[in-house]
mmCIF file of C-alpha atoms in Angstrom:
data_model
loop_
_atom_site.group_PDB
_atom_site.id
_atom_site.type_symbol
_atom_site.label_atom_id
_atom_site.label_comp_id
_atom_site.label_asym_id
_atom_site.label_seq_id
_atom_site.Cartn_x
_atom_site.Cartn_y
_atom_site.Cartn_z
ATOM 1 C CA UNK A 1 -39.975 -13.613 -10.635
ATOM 2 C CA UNK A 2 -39.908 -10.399 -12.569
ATOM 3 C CA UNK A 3 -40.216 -11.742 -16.455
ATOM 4 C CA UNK A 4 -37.825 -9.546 -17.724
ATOM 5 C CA UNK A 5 -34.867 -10.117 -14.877
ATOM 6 C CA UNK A 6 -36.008 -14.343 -15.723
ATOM 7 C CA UNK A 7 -34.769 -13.558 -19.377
ATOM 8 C CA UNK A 8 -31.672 -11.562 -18.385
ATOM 9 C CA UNK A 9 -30.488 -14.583 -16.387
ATOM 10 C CA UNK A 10 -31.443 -17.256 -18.974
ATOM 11 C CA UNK A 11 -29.391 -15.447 -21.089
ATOM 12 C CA UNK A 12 -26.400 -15.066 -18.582
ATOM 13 C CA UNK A 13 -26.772 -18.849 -18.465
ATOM 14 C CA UNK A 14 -26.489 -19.349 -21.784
ATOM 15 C CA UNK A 15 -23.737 -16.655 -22.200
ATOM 16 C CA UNK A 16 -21.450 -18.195 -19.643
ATOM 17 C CA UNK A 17 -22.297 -22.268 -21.255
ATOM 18 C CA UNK A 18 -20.960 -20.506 -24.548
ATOM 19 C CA UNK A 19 -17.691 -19.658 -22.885
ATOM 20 C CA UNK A 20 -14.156 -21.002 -23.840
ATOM 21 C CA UNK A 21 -11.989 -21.057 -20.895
ATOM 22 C CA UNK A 22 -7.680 -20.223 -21.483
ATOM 23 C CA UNK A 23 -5.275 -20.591 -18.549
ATOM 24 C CA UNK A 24 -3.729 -17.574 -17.873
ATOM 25 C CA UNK A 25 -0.133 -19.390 -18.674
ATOM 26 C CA UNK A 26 -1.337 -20.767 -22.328
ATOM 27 C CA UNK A 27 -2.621 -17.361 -23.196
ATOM 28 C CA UNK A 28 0.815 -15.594 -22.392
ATOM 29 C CA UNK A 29 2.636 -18.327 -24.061
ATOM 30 C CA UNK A 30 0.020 -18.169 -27.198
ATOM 31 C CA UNK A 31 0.586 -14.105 -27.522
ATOM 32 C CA UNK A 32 4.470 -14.356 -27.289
ATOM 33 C CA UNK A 33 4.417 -17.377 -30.027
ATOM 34 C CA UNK A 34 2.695 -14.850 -32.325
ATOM 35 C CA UNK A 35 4.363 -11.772 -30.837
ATOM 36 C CA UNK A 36 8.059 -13.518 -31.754
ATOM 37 C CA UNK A 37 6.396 -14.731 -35.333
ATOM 38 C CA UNK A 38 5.864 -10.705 -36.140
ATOM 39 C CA UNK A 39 9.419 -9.376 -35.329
ATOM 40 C CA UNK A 40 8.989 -8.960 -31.464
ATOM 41 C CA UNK A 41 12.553 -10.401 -29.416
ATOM 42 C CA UNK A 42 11.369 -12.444 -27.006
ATOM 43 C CA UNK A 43 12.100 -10.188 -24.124
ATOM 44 C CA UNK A 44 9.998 -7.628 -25.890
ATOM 45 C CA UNK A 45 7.221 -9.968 -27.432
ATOM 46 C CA UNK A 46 7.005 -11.260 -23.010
ATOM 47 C CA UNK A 47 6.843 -7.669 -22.314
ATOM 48 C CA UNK A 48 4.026 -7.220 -24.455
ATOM 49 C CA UNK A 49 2.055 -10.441 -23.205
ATOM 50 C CA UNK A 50 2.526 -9.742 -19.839
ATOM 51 C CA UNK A 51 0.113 -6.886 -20.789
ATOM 52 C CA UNK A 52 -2.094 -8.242 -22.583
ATOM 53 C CA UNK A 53 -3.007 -10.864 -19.942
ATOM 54 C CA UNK A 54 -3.093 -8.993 -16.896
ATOM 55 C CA UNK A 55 -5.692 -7.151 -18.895
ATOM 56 C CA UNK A 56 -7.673 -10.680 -19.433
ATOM 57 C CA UNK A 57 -7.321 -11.556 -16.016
ATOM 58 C CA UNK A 58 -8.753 -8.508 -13.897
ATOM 59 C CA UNK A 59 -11.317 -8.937 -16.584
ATOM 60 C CA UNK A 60 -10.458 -5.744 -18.925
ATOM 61 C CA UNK A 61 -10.811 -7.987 -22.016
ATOM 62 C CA UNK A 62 -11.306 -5.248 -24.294
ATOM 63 C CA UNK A 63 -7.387 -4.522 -23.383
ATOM 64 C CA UNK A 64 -6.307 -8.154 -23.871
ATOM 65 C CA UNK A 65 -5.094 -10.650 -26.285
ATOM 66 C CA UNK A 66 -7.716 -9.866 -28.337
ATOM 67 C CA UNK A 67 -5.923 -6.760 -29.231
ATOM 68 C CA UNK A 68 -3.322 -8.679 -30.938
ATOM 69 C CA UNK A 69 -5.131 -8.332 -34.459
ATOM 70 C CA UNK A 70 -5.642 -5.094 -34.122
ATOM 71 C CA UNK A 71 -1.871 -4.652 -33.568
ATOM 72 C CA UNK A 72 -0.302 -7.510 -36.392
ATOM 73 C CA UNK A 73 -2.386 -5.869 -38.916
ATOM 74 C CA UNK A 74 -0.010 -2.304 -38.165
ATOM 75 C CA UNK A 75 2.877 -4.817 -38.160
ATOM 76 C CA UNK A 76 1.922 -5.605 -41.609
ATOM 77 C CA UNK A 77 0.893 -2.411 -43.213
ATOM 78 C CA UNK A 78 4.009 -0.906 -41.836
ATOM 79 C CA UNK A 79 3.116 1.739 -39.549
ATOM 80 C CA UNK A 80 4.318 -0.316 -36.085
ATOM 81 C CA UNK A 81 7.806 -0.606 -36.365
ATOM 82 C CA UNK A 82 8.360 -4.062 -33.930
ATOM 83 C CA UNK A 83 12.328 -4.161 -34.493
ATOM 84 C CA UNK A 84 12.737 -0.739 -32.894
ATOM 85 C CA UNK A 85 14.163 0.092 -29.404
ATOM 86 C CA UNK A 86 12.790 2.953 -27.230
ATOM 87 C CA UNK A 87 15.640 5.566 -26.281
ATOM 88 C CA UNK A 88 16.068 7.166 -23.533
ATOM 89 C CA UNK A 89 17.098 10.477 -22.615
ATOM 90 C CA UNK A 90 17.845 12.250 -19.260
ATOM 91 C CA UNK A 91 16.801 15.651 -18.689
ATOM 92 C CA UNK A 92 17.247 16.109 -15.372
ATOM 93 C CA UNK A 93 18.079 13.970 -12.096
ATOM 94 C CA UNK A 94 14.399 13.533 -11.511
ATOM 95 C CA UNK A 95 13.012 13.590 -15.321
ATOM 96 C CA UNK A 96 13.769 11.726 -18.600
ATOM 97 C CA UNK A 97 12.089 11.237 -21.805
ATOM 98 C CA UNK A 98 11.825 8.132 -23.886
ATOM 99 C CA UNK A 99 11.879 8.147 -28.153
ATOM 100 C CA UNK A 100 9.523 4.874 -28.204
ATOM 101 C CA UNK A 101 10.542 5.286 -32.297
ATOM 102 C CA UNK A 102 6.992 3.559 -32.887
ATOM 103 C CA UNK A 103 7.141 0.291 -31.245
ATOM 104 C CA UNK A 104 4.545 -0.921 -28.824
ATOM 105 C CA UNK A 105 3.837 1.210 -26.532
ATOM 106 C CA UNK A 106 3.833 -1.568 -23.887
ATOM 107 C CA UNK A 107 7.737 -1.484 -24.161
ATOM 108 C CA UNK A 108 8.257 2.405 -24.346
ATOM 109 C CA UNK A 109 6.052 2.232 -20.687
ATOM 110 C CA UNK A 110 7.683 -0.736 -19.117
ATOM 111 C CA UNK A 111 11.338 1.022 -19.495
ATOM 112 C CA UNK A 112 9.605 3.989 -18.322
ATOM 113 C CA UNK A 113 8.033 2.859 -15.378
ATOM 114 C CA UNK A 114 10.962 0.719 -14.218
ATOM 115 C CA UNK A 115 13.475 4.058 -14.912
ATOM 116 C CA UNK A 116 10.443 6.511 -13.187
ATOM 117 C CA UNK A 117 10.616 4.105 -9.987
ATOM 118 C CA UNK A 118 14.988 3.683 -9.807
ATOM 119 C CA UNK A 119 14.738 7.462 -9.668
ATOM 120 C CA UNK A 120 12.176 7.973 -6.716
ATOM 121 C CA UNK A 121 13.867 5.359 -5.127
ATOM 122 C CA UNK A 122 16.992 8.195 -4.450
ATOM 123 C CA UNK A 123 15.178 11.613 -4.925
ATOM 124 C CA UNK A 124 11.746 10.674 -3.976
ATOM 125 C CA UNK A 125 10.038 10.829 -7.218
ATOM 126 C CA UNK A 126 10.602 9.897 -10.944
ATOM 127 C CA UNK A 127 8.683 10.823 -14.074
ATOM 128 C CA UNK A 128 9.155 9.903 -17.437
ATOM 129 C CA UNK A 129 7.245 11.357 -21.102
ATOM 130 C CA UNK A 130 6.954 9.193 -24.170
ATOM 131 C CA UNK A 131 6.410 9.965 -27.250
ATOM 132 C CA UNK A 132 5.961 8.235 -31.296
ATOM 133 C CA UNK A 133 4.695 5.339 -29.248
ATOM 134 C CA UNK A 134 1.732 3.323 -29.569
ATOM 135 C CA UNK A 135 -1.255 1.360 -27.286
ATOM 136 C CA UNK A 136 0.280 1.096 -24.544
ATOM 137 C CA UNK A 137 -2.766 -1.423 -23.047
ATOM 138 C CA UNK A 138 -4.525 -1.312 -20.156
ATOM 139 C CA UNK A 139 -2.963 1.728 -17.439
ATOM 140 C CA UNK A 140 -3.441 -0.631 -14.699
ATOM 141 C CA UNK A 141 -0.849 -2.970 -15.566
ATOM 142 C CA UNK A 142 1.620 0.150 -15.299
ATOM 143 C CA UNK A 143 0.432 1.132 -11.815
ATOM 144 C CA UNK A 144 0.383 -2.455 -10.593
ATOM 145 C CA UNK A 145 4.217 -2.695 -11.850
ATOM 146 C CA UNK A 146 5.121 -0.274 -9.503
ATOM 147 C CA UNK A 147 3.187 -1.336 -6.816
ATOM 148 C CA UNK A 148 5.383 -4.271 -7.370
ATOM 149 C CA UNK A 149 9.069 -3.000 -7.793
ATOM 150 C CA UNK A 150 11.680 -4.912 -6.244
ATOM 151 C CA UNK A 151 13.150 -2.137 -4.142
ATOM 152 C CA UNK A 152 9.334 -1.591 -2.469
ATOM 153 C CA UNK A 153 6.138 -0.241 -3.546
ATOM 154 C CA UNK A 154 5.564 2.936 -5.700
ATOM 155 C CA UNK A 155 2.992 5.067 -5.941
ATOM 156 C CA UNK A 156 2.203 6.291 -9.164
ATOM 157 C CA UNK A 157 0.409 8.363 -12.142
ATOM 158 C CA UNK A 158 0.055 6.971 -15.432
ATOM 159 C CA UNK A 159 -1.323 9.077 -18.140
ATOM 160 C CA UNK A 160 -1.593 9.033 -22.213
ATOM 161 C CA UNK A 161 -3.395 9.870 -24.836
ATOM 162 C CA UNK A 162 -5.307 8.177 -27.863
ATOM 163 C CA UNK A 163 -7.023 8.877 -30.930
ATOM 164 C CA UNK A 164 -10.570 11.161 -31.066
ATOM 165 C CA UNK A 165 -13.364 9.849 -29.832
ATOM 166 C CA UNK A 166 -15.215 12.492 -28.140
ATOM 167 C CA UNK A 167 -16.105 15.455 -29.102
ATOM 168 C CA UNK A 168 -15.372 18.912 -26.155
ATOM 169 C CA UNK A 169 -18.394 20.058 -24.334
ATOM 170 C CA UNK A 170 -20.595 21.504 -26.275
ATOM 171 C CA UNK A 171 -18.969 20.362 -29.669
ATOM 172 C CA UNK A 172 -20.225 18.246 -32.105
ATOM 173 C CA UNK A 173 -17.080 16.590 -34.007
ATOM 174 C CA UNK A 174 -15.044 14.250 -31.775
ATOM 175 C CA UNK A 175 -11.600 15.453 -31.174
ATOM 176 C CA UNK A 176 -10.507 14.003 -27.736
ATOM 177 C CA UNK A 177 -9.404 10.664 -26.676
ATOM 178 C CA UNK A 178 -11.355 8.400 -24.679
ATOM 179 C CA UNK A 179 -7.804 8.557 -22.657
ATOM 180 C CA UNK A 180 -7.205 6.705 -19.003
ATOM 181 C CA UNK A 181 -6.632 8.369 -16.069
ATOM 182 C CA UNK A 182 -4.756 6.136 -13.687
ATOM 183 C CA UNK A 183 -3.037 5.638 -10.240
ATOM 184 C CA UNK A 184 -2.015 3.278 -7.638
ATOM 185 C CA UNK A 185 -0.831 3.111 -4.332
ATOM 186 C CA UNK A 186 0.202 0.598 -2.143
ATOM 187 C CA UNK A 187 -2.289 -0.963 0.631
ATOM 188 C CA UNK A 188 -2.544 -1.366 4.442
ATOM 189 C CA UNK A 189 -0.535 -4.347 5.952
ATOM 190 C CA UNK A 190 -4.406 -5.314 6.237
ATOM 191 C CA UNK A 191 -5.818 -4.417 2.967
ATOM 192 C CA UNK A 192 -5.297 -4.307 -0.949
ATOM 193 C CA UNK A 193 -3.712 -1.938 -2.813
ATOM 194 C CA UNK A 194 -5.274 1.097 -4.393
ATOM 195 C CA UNK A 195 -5.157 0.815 -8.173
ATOM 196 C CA UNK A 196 -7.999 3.949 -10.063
ATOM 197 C CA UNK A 197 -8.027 3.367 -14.025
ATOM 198 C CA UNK A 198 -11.154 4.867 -15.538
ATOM 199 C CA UNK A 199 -11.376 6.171 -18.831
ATOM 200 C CA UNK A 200 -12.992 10.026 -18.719
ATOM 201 C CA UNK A 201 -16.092 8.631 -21.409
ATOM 202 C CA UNK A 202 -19.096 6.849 -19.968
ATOM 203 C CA UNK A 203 -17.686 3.689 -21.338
ATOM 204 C CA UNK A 204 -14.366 2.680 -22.597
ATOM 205 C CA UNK A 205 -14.074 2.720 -26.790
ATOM 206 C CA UNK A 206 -12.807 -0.927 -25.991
ATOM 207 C CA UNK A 207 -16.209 -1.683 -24.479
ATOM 208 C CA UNK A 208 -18.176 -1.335 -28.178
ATOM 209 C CA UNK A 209 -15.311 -3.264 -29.715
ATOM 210 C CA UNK A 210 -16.038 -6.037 -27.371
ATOM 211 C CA UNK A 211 -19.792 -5.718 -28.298
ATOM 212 C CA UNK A 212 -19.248 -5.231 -32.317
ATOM 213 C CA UNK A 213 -17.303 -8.803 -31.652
ATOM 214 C CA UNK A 214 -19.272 -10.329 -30.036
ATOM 215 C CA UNK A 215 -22.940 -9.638 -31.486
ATOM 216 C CA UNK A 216 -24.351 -7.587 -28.508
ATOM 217 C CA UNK A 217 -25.799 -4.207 -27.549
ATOM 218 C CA UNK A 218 -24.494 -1.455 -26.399
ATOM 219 C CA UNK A 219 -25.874 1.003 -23.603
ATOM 220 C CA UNK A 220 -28.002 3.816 -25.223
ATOM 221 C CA UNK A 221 -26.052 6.295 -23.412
ATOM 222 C CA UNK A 222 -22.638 5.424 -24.232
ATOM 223 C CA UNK A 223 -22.436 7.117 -27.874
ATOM 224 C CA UNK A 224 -24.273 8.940 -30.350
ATOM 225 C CA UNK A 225 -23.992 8.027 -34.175
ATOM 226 C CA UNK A 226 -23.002 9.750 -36.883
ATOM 227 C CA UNK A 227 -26.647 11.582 -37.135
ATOM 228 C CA UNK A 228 -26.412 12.689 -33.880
ATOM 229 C CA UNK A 229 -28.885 10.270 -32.114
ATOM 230 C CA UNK A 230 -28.270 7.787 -29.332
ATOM 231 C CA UNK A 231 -27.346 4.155 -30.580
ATOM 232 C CA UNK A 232 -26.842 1.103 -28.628
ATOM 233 C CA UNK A 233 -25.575 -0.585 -31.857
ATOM 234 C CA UNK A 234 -21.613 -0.794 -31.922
ATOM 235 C CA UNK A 235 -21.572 -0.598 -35.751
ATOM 236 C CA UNK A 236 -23.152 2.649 -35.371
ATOM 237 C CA UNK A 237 -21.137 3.828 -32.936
ATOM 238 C CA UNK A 238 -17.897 3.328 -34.685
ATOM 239 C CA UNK A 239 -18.931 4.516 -37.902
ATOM 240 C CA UNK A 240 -17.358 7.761 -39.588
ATOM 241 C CA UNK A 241 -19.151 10.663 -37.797
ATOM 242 C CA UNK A 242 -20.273 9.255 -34.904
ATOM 243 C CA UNK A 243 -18.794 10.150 -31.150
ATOM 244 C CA UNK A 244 -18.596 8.876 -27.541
ATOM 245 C CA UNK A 245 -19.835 10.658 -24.620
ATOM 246 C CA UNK A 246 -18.115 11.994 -21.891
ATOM 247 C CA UNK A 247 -19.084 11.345 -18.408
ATOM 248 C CA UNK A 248 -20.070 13.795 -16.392
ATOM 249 C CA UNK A 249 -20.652 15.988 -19.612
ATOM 250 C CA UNK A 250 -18.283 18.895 -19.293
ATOM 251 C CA UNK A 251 -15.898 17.729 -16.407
ATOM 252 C CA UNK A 252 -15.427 14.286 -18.571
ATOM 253 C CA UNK A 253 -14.283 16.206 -21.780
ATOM 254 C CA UNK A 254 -12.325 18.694 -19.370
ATOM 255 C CA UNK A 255 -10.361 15.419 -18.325
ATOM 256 C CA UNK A 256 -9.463 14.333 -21.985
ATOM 257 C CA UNK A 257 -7.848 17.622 -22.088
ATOM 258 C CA UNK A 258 -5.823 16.928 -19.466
ATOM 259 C CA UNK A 259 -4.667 13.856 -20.689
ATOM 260 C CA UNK A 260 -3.954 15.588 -24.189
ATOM 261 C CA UNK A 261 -1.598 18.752 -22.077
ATOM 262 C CA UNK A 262 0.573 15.556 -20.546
ATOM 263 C CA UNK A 263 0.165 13.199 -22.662
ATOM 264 C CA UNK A 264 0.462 14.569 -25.984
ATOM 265 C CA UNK A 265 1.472 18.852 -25.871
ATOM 266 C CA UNK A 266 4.284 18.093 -23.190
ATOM 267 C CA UNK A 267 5.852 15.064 -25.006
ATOM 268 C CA UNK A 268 5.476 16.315 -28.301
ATOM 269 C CA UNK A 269 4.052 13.368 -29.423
ATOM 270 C CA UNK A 270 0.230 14.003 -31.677
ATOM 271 C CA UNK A 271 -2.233 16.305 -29.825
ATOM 272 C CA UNK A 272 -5.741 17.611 -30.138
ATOM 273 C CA UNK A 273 -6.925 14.616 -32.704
ATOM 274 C CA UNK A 274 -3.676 13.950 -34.227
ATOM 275 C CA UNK A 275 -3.506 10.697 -32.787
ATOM 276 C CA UNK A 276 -3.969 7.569 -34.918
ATOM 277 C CA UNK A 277 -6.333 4.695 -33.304
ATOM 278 C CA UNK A 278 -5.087 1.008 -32.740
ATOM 279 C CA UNK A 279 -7.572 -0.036 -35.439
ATOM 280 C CA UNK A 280 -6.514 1.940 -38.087
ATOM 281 C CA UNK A 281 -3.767 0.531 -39.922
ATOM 282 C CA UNK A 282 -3.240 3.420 -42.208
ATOM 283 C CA UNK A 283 0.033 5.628 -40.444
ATOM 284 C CA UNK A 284 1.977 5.810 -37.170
ATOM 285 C CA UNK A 285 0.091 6.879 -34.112
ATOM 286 C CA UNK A 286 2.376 8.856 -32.387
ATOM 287 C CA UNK A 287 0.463 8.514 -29.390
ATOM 288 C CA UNK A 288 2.229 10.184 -25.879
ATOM 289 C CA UNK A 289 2.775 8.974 -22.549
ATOM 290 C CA UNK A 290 3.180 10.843 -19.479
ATOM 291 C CA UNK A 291 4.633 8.693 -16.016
ATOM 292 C CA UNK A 292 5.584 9.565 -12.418
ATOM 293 C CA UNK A 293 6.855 7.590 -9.569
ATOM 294 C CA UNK A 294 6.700 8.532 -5.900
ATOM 295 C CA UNK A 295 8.004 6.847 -2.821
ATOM 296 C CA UNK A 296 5.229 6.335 -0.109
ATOM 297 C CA UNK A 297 7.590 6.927 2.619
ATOM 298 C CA UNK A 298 8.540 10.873 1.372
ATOM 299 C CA UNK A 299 6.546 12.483 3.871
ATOM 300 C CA UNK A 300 6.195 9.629 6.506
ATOM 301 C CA UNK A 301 7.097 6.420 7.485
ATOM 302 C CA UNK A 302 5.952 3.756 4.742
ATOM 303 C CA UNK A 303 4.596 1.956 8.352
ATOM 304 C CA UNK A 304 2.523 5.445 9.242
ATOM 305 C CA UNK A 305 1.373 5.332 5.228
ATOM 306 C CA UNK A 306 0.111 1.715 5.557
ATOM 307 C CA UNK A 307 -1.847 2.629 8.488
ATOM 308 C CA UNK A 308 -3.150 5.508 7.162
ATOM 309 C CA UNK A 309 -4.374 3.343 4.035
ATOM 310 C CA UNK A 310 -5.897 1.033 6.002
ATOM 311 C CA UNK A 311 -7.840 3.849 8.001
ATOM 312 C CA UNK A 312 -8.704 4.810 4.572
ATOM 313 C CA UNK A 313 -9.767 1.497 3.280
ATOM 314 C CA UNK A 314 -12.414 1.151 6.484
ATOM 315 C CA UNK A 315 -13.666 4.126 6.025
ATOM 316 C CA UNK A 316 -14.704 3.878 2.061
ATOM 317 C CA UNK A 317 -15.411 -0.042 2.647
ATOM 318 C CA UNK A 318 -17.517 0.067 6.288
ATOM 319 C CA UNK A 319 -19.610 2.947 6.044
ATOM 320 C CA UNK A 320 -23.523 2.725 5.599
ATOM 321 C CA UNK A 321 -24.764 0.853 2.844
ATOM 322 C CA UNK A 322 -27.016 2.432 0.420
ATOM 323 C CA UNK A 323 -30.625 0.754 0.307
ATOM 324 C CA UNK A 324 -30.017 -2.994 -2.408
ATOM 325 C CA UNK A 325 -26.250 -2.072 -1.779
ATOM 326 C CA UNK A 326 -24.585 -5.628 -0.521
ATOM 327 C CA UNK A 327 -20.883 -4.255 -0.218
ATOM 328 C CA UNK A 328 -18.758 -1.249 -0.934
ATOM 329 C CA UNK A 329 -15.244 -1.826 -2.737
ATOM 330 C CA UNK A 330 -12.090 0.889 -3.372
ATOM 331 C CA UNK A 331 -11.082 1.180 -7.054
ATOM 332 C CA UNK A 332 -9.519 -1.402 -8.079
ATOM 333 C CA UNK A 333 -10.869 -3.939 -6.349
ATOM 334 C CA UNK A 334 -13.055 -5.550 -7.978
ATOM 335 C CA UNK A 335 -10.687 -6.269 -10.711
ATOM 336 C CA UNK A 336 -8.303 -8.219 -8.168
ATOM 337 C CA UNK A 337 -11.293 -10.464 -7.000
ATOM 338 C CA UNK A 338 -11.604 -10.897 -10.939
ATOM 339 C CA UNK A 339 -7.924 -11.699 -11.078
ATOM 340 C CA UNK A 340 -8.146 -14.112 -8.524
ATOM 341 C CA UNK A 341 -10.875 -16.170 -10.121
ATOM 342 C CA UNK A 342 -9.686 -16.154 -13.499
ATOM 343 C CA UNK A 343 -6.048 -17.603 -12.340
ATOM 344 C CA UNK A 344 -7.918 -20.481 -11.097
ATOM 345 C CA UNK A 345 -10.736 -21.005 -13.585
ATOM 346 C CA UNK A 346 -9.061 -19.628 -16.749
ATOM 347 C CA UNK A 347 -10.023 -16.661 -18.688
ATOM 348 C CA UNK A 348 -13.055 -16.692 -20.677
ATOM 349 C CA UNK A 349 -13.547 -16.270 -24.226
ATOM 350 C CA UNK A 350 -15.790 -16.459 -27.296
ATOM 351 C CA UNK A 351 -15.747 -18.982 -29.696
ATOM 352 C CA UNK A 352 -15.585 -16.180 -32.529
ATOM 353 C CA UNK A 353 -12.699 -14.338 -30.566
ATOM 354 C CA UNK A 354 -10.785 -18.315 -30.271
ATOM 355 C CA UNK A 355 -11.756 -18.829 -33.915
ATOM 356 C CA UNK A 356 -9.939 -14.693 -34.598
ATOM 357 C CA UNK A 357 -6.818 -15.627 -32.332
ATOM 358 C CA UNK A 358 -5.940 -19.016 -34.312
ATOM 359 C CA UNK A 359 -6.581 -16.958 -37.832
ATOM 360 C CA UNK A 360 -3.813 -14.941 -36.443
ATOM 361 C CA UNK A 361 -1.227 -17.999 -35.079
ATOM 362 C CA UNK A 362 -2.192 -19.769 -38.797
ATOM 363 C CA UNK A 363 -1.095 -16.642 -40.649
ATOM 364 C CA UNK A 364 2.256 -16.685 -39.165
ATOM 365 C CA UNK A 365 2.340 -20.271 -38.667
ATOM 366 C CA UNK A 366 2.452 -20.426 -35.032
ATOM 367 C CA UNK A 367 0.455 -23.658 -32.726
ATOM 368 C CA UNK A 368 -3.214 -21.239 -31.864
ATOM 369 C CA UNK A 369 -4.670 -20.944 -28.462
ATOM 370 C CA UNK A 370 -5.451 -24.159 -26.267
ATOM 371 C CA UNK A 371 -8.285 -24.375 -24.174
ATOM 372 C CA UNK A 372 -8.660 -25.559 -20.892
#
């Protein structure tokens, strides 16, 4: 065996042996015990947990409870406001606007979603811009909630902004967010759904958090530091000056903007770097969210759309293999083979990230995280 792929799996090995396994049901009821301790109702502080742990469990942990910090510590300096209530505002049969008056963003999105899908229900389609909100987690939790609205499943868009990260082609400052681009639609009576939620950088910002946390490397192609140079330390690549890089070079940054015109100029929420990050603690973000809601059956039977997804599904799934390929998956789906797993064996964790989520429950006097 190839030395080199020997050490990678010792170290897998010894990775996975380090691991602290949570049920999926202790980690909810840990994040709304600490949620409730902070201000959150409970109906909000479940809202927000929900979240956080469908994040852990498709295996987006950079989106997940270990967010909470990151969040508490704006609860304490002031610039999350967790007693608020979003408002919402009709503009037209079709089209409303929420005031998220700088609570979680998770809230702001739920009651957007939920209104966005009661509308297309009637007229075919619903959207909904936010604005003063915050993090609103991971996008996919958003298109997976309308996948699974009670009156039958929703296709949808779900866009926002976020604070600068990358710079625009060709630029050297970062400006743009390293904002998610997502969508869902529902499967096949044969296959699983269709859920897309990519951020337009190489890597997700949430990615070198992960890695500062947890003492590892980062990919040399992920971000430059502050001198301009390729770094695959995540110190580095968070410091003042330095920027992530956007895939594809200019169509990635070209993206961003597009999130920024929906997200942020058409809500008139922050724009173009006026957004304030989830891990500074020093104002309000005022970040924007733009969602829309569309009935699969508008243009054909939802039985013709099902078959047509299916056909789809083959097609992407079936075709010829590239050479060391073993199988070809939609978007999505790897994430829901994730989910699976994790519901059974638990989610995995750290001991340093257990160690930060019970300094959080001790602060506020809450019982921490128990393991399985």
């Amino acid at each position: 065996m190839d030395s080199r792929k020997y050490i990678i799996m010792a170290d897998e090995q010894q990775e996975q042996q380090n691991l602290i396994y949570v049920s999926a049901q202790e980690a909810q009821a840990y994040a709304e015990r600490v949620l409730q301790a902070n201000g959150l109702t409970p109906t909000n502080a479940t809202t927000v947990a929900c979240g956080l742990v469908a994040a852990d469990l498709r295996g987006i942990d950079t989106h997940g409870i270990n967010r909470l910090p990151s969040y508490l510590i704006r609860i304490r300096q002031g610039v999350l406001d967790p007693s608020a209530e979003p408002a919402l505002h009709i503009k037209t049969p079709v089209a409303a606007q929420i005031d998220a008056h700088n609570n979680f963003g998770f809230i702001a999105a739920a009651q957007g979603i939920q209104h966005a899908c009661t509308v297309a229900e009637t007229y075919g389609i619903g959207m909904v811009s936010i604005k003063h909100s915050n993090h609103f987690g991971m996008s996919a939790h958003l298109c997976q909630t309308a996948l699974d609205h009670p009156s039958g499943p929703m296709m949808s868009l779900v866009f926002t902004n976020s604070s600068p990260a990358l710079p625009p082609y060709g630029g050297r400052s970062k400006l743009l967010g390293v904002s998610p681009i997502a969508c869902g639609a529902p499967g096949g009576p044969t296959h699983p759904d269709f859920i897309l939620d990519m951020a337009p950088s190489v890597a997700a910002r949430g990615k070198i958090y992960k890695a500062l946390r947890r003492g590892e490397k980062i990919p040399m192609d992920w971000a430059l530091d502050a001198t301009g140079a390729p770094t695959d330390d995540p110190a580095k690549a968070l410091e003042e000056g330095a920027v992530m890089l956007p895939m594809g070079g200019p169509k990635g940054s070209a993206l961003a903007i597009m999130m920024d015109v929906f997200s942020g100029v058409f809500s008139g929420a922050a724009f173009a770097g006026g957004v304030t990050g989830p891990y500074d603690p020093s104002r309000p973000a005022d970040v924007g969210h733009f969602l829309v809601c569309i009935r699969p059956d508008l243009f054909m039977s939802r039985a013709e759309f099902g078959e047509r997804m299916d056909v789809l599904y083959e097609r992407v799934t079936e075709g010829e293999r590239a050479k060391g390929v073993e199988r070809i998956y939609m978007p999505g789906e790897l994430e829901q083979i994730t989910e699976r797993k994790r519901r059974e064996e638990g989610i995995p964790f750290v001991k340093g990230e257990v160690e930060g989520l019970d300094a959080e429950a001790r602060k506020c006097g809450v019982e921490g995280l128990r393991v399985v």
